[in-house]
Coordinates of C-alpha atoms and ligand atoms in Angstrom, one line a residue:
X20 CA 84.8 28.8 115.2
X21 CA 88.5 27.4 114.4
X22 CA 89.1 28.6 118.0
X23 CA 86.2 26.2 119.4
X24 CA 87.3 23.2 117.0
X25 CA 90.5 23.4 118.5
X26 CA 89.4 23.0 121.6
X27 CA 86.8 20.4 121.1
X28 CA 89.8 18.4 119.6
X29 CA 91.4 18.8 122.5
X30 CA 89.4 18.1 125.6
X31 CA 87.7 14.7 123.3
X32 CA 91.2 12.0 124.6
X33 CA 89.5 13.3 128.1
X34 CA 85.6 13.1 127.7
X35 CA 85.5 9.8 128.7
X36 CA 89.0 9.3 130.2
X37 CA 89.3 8.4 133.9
X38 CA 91.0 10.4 135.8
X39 CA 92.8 9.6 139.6
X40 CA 93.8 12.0 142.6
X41 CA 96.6 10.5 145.2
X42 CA 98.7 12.3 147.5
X43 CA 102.2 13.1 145.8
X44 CA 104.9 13.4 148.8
X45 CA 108.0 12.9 149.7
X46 CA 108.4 9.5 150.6
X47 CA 106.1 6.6 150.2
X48 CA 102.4 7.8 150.4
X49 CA 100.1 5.2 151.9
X50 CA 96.6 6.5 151.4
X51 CA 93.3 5.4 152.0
X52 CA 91.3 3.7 149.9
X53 CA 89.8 4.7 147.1
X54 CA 86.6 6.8 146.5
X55 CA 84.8 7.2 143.2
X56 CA 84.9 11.0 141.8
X57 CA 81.6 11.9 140.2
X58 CA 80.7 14.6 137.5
X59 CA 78.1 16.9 139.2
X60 CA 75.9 17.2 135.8
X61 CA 75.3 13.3 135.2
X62 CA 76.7 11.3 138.7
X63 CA 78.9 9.4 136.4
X64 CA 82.4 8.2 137.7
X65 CA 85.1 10.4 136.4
X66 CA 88.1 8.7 138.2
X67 CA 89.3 7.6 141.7
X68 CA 90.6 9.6 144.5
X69 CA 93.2 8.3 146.9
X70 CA 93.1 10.5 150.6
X71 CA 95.8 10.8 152.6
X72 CA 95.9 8.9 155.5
X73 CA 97.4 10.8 158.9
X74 CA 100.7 8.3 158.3
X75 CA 101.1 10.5 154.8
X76 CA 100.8 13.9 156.9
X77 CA 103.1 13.1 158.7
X78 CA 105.8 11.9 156.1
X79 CA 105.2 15.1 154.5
X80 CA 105.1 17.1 157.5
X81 CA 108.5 15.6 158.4
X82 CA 110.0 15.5 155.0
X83 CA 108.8 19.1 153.8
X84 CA 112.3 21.3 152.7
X85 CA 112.2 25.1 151.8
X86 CA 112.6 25.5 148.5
X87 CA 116.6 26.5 148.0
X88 CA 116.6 27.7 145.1
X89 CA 117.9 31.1 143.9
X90 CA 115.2 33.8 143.0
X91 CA 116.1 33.3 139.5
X92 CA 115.9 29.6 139.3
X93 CA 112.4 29.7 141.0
X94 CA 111.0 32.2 138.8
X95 CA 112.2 30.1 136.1
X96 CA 110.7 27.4 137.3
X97 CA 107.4 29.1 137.6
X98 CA 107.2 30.2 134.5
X99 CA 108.0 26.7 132.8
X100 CA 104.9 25.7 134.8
X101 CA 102.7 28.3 133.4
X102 CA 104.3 27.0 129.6
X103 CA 102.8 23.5 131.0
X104 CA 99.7 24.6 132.3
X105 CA 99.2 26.2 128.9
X106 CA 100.3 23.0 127.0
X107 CA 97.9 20.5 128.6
X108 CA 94.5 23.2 128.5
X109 CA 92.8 20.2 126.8
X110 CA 93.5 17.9 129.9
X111 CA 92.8 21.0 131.9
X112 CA 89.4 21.8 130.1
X113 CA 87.9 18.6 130.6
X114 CA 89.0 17.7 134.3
X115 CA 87.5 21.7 135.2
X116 CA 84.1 20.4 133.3
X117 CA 83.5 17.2 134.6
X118 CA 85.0 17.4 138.2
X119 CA 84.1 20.7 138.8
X120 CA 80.9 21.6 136.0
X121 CA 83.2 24.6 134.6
X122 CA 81.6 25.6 131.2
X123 CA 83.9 26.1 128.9
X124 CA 84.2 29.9 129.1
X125 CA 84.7 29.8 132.6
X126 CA 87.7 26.9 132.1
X127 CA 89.1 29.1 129.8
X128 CA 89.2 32.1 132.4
X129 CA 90.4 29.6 134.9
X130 CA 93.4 28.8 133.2
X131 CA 94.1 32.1 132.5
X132 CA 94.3 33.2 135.9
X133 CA 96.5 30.2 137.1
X134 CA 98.9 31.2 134.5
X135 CA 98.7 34.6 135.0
X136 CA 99.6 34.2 138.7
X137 CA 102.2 32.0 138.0
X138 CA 104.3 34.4 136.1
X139 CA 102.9 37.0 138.3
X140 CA 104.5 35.8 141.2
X141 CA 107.4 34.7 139.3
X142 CA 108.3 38.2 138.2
X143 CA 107.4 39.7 141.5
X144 CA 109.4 37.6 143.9
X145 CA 110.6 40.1 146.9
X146 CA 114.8 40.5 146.8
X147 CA 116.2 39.0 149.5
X148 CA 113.4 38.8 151.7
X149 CA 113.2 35.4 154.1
X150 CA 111.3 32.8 153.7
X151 CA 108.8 31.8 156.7
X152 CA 109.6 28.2 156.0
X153 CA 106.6 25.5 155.7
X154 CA 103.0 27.0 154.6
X155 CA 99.9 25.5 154.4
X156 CA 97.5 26.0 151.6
X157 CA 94.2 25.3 151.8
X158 CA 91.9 26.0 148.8
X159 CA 88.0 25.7 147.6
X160 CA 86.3 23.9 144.7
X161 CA 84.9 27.0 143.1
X162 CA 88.1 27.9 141.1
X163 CA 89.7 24.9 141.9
X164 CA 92.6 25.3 139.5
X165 CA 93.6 29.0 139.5
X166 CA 93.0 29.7 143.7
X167 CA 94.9 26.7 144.1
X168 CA 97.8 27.7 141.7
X169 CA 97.8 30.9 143.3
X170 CA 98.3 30.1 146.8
X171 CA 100.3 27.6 146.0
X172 CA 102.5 29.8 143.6
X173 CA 102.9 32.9 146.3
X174 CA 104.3 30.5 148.5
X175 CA 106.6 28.7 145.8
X176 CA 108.3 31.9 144.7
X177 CA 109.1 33.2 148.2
X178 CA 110.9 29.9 149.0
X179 CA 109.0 28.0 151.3
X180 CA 107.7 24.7 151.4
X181 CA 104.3 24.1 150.9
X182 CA 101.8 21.3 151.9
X183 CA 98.8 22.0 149.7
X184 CA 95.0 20.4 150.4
X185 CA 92.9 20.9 147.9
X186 CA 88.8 20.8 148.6
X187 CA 87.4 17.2 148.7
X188 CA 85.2 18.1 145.6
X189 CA 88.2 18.9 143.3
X190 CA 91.3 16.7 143.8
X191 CA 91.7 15.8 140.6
X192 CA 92.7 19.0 139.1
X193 CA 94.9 19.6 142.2
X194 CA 96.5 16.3 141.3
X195 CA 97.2 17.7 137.3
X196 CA 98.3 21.0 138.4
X197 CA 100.7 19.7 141.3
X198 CA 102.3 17.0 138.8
X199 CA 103.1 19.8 136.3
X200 CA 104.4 22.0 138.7
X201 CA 107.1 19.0 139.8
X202 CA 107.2 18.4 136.1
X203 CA 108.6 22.5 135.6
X204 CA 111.0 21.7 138.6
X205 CA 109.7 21.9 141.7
X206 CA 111.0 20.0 144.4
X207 CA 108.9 16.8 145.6
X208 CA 110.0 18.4 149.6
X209 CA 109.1 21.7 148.2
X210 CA 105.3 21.0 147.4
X211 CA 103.4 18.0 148.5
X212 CA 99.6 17.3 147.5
X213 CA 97.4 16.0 150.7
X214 CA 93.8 15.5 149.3
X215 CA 91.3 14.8 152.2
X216 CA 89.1 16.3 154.3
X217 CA 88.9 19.3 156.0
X218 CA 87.9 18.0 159.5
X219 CA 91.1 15.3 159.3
X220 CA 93.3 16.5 157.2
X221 CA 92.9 20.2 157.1
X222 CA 92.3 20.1 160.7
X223 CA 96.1 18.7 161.2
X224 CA 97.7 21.2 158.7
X225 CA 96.5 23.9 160.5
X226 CA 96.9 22.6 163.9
X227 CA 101.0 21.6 163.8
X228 CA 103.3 23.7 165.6
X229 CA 106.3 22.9 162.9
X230 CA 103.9 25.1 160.4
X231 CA 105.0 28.6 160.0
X232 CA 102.1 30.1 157.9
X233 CA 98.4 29.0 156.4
X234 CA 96.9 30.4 153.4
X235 CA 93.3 30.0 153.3
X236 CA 90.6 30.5 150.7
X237 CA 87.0 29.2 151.9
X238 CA 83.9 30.2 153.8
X239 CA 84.0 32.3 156.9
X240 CA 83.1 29.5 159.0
X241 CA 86.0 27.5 158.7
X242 CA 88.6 30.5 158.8
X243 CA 87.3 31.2 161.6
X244 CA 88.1 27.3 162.8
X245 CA 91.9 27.8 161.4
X246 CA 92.6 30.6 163.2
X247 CA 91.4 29.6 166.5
X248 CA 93.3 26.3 165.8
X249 CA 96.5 28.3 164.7
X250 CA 95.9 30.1 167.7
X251 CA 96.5 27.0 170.1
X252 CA 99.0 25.4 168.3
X253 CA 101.5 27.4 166.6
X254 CA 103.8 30.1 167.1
X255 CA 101.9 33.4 167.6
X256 CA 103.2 35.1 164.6
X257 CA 102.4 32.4 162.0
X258 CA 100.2 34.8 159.7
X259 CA 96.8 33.4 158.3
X260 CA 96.1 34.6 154.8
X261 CA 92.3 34.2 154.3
X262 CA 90.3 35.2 151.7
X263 CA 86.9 34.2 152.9
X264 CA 82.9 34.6 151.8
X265 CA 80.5 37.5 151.1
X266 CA 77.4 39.1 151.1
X267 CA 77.5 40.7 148.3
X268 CA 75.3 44.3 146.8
X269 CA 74.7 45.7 143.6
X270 CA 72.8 49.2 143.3
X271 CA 71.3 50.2 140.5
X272 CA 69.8 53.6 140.8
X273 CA 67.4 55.5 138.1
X274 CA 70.0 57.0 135.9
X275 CA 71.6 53.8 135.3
X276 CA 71.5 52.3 132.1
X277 CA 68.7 49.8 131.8
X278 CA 70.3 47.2 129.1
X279 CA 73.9 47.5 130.5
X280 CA 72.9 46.8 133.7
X281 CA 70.9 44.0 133.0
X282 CA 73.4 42.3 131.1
X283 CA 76.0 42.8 134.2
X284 CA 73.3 42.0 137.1
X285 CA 73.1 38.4 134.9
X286 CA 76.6 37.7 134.9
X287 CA 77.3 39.0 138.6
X288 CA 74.8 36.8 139.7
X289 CA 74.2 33.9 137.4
X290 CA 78.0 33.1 136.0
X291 CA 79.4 29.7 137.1
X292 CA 75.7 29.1 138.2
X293 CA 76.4 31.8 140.5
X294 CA 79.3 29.5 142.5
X295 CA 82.0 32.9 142.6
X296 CA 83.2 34.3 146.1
X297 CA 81.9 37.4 144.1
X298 CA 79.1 36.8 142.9
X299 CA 75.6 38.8 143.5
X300 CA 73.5 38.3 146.0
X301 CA 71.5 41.0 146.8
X302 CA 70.6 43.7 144.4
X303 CA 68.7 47.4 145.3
X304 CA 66.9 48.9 142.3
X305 CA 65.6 52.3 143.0
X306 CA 62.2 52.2 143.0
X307 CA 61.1 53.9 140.0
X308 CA 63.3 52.0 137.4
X309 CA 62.5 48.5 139.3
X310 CA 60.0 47.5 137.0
X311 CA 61.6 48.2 133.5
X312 CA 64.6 45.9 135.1
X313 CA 62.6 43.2 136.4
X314 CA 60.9 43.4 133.3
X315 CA 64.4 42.7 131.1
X316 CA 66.2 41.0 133.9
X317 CA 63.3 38.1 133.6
X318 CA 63.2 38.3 129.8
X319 CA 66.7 37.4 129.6
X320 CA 66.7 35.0 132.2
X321 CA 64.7 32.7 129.9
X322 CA 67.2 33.0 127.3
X323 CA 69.8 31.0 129.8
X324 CA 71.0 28.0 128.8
X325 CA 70.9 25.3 132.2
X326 CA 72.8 22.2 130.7
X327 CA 75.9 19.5 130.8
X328 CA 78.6 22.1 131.0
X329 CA 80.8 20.4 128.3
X330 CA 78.4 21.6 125.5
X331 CA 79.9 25.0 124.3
X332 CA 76.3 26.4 124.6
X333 CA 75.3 26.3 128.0
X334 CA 75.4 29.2 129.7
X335 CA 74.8 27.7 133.2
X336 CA 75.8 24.0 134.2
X337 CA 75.2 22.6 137.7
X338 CA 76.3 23.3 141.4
X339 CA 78.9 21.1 142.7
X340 CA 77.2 18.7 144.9
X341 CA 74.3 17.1 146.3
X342 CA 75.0 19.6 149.7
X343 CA 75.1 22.6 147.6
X344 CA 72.0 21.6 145.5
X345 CA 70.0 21.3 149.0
X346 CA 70.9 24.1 150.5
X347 CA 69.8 26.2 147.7
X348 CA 66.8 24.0 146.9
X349 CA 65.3 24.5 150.6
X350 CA 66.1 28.1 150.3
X351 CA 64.3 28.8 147.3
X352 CA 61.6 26.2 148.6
X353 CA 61.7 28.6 151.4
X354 CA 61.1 31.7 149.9
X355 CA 58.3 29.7 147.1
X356 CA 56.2 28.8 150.2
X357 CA 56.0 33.1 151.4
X358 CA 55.2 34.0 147.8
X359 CA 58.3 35.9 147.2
X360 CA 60.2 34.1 144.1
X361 CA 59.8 36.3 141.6
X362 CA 61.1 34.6 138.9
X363 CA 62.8 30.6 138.3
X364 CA 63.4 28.9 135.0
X365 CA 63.5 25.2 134.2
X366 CA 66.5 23.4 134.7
X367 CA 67.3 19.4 133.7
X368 CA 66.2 17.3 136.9
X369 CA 69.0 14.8 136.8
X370 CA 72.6 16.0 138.1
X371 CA 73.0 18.6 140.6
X372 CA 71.4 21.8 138.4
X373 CA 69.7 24.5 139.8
X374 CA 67.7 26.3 138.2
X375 CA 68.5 30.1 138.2
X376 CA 65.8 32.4 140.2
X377 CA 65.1 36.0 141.6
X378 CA 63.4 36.1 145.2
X379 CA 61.9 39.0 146.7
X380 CA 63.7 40.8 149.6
X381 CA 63.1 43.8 151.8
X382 CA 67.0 44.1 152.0
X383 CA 70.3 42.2 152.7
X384 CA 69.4 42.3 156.1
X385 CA 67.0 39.2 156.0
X386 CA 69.8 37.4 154.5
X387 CA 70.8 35.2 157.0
X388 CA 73.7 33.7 155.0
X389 CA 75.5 33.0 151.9
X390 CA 73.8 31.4 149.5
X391 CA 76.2 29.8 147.1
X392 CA 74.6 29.4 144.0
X393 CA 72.7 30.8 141.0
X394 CA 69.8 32.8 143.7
X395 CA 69.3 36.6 142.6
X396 CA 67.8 38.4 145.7
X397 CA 65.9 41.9 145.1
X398 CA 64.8 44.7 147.1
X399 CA 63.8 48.4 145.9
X400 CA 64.8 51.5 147.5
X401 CA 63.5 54.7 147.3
X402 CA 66.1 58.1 146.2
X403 CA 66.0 59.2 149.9
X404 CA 66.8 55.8 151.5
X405 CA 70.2 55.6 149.4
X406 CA 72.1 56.1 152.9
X407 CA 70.1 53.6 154.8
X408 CA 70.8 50.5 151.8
X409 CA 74.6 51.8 152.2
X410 CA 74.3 51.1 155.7
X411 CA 72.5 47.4 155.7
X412 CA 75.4 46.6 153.3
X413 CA 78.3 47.6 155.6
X414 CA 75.8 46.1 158.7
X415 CA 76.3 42.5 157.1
X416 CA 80.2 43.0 158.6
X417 CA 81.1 41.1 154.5
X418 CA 83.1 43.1 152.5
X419 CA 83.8 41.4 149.3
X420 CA 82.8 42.6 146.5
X421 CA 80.0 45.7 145.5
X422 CA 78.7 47.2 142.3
X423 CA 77.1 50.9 141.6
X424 CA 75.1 51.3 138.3
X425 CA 74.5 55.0 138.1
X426 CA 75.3 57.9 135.5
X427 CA 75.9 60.8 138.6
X428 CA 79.3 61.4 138.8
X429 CA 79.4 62.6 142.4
X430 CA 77.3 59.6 143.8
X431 CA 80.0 57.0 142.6
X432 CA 82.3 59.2 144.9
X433 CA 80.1 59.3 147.8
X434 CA 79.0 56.3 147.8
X435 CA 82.5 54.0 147.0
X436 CA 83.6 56.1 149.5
X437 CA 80.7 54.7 152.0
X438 CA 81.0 51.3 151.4
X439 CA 83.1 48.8 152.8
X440 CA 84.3 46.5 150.7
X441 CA 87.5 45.3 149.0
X442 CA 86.4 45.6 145.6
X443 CA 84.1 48.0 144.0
X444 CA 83.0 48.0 140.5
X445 CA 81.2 50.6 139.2
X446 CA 78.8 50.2 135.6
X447 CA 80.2 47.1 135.5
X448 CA 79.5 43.9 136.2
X449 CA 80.9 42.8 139.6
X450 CA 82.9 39.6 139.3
X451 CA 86.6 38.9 137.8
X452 CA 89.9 40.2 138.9
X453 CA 92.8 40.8 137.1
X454 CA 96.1 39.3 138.5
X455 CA 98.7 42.4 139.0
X456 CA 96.0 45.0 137.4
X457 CA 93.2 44.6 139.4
X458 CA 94.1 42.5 142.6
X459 CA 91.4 40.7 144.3
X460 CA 90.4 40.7 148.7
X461 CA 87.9 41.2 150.9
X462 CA 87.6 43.4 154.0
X463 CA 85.9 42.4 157.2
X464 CA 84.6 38.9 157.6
X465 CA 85.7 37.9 153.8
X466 CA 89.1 38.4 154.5
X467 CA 92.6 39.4 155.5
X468 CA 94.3 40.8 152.7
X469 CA 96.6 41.2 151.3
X470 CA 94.6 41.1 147.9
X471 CA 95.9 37.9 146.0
X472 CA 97.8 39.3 142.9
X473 CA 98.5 42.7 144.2
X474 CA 102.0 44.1 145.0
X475 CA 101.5 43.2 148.7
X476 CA 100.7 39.5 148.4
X477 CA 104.5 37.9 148.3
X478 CA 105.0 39.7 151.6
X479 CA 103.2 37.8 153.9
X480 CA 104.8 34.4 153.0
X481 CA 108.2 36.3 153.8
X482 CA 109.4 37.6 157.4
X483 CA 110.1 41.1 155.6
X484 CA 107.7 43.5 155.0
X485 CA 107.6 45.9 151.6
X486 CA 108.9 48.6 153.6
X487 CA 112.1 47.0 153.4
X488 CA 112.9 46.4 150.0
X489 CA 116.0 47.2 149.5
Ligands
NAD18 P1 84.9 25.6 152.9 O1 85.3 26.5 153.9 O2 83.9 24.6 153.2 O3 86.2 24.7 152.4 C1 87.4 25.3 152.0 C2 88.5 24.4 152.3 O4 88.7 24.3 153.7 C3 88.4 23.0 151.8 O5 89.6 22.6 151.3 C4 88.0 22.3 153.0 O6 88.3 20.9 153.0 C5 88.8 23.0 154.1 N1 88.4 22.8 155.5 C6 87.1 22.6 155.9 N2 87.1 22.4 157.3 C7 88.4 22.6 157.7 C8 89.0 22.6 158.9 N3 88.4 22.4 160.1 N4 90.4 22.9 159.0 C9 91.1 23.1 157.9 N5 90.5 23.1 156.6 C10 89.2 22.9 156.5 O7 84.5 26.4 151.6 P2 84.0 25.9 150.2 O8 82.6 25.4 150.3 O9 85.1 24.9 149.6 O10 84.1 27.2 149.3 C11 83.1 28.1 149.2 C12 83.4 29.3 150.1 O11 84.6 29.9 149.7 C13 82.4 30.4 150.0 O12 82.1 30.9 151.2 C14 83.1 31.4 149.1 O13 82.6 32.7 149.3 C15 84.5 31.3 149.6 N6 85.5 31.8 148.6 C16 86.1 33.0 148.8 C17 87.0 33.5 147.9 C18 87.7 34.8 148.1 O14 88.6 35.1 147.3 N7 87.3 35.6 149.1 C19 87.2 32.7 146.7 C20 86.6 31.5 146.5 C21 85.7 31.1 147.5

């Protein structure tokens, strides 16, 4: 309770406050003018955001210097960010609630992992190794904060400079976390902050021959864009780091444990209102335990919480747009008018919220797409097709993330070892990653690797590879 006072006490200067997003360059930014930033729960203006205008690209594309520094001094420098990050959580809290619907828990998370790959990174940075020179990093709204640090961060501690664009639903907390990183010391030519959109600006930081590198979190869709774009325009051995979407599987066979995996099919699928690179999309229950876990699965679904995301009891607060709340609207509308939603509960009518809900599937194969939001698909399988459900999940050519609930020893072998996925969890639920523990990427079409906060990350922003440390 002490913990949750504190907090409350902290985020209140910021409930109301207004809150602004501008490009910060090297030179004299002249951006375009000003757009309202709404809260996704309520529509209500949160602050103004200030675009970059092609003229500020191209300061900062012509003004952007490799960071100098000595290893030390840019570990250093990482770390005081992390202390600063840490020091303004209650500016940090609110911004992740009302420009990006975080709930609390998941701010707290968020913040976690931005600081964590700070000092990560910082403590990790390859000896001697060379710096490619200018990277790109583009990021998403879903963890707006901590993806962006990340990138940002990997790119920092190997020495190059980095022109960041954040996604055009989440500038503002780009904007706070790029002022605190010049704030710990990094230099203005070092890291510049381009908010805009991804068909202008994005397009022409991925498209400029004097870029040596992009790092890319986002849907499959527009990684596939970058790289053809790289392709054309820059030299052919400019890497693209891309961690991209997912169709994601859970099985749950007969021997699993009922409550446990319950309680992890609801958080792999319905935390963050299911908004996670990670989250679950399409879960097999073997046929003769389906009922007992539809039974529980729906029974807690009615306990959820669907609200404004800066009460400390919500559970679920809203998707990030009007686009996102559409496309998951006409997809459950979809599935409403063939009889197959097997379950929905109520959600408040005003903002963006969408209500969380289970829909009948024969398997992942009639997923057509990934649906990014709080939609639980479920097909049965019977003991003998195990081998067949293994095989729609690698057909999807998505390799993200994959869960196993089951108590026989030798199936988690046989069937991790199937599977084709970057990360497997097994009786467990399915999302989170740990920075240096339990590094996170995808395989196939969500992603290159290396996995972000693994030992092989700080590589690909160098010209060395680990073989030769020295
Ligand atoms: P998105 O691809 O629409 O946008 C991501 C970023 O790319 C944004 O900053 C956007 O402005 C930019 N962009 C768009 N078009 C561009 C272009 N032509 N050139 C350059 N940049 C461009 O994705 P999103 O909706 O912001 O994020 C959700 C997606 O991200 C989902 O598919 C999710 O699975 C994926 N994701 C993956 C991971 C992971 O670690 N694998 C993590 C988070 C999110």
């Amino acid at each position: 309770r002490d913990a949750l006072a504190t907090i409350d006490a902290a985020r209140a200067p910021f409930k109301a406050a207004r809150f602004e997003a501008r490009p910060l360059i090297a030179g004299t930014a002249q951006p375009l003018p000003v757009v309202e930033a709404l809260n996704p729960s309520n529509g209500d203006v949160i602050g103004q955001v200030f675009n970059a205008s092609s003229a500020d690209v191209e300061t900062a594309l012509a003004n952007a210097q490799p960071w100098a520094a000595s290893e030390t001094e840019r570990a250093e420098v990482l770390n005081r960010a992390a202390e600063l990050y840490e020091a303004h959580y209650g500016e940090i809290f609110a911004a992740l609630a009302r420009e990006a619907g975080k709930i609390q828990i998941d701010a707290v998370a968020e913040l976690r992992e931005a600081v964590d790959f700070l000092h990560y990174y910082a403590h990790n940075i390859p000896q001697n190794a060379q710096a490619r020179g200018l990277f790109t990093c583009i990021s998403p709204w879903n963890f707006p904060l901590a993806i962006f640090t990340g990138q940002v961060a990997a790119a920092l501690a190997t020495g190059n400079a980095v022109l960041a664009k954040p996604a055009e639903q989440t500038p503002i907390i780009a904007t706070l976390a790029v002022q605190l990183l010049h704030e710990a010391g990094v230099p203005r030519e070092a890291l510049q902050l381009l908010p805009g959109d991804g068909a202008t600006v994005g397009a022409r930081l991925t498209s400029d021959a004097r870029i040596n590198g992009v790092a890319f979190t986002g849907s499959t869709e527009t990684a596939k864009i970058i790289r053809r774009a790289m392709a054309d325009n820059m030299d052919p051995g400019a890497p693209l780091i891309a961690e991209t979407g997912g169709l994601n599987a859970m099985i749950v066979d007969s021997t699993a444990l009922p409550e446990q995996a319950v309680r992890d099919i609801l958080v792999s699928a319905f935390q963050s209102a299911g908004q996670r690179c990670s989250a679950l999309r399409c879960l097999y229950v073997q046929d003769d335990i389906a009922p007992t876990i539809q039974e529980m699965l729906f029974g807690a679904m009615d306990e959820l919480l669907v609200d404004n995301p800066w009460d400390l009891t919500t559970d679920i607060g809203p998707v990030i747009d009007d686009e996102a709340a559409g496309i998951i609207r006409d997809h459950v509308a979809t599935a409403r008018a063939q009889g197959r939603v097997l379950k929905e509960i109520s959600a408040p009518q005003q903002g963006h919220f969408c209500a969380p809900v289970a829909i009948r599937v024969n398997g992942i194969e009639d997923m057509k797409r990934e649906i990014f939001g709080p939609v639980l698909h479920i097909a049965t399988f019977k003991s003998e097709d195990l081998h067949k459900v293994i095989d729609a999940v690698n057909a999807t050519g998505y390799g993200l993330t994959f869960g196993l609930h089951t108590r026989i020893d030798n199936r988690v072998q046989e069937v991790t070892e199937s599977i084709h996925c970057g990360n497997i969890y097994v009786n467990r639920n399915q999302v989170g990653a740990v920075v240096g523990s339990q590094p996170f990427g995808g395989e196939g079409l969500s992603g290159t690797g290396p996995k972000a906060g693994g030992p092989e990350y700080l590589w690909r922003f160098t010209t060395s590879a680990p073989s030769d440390k020295p």
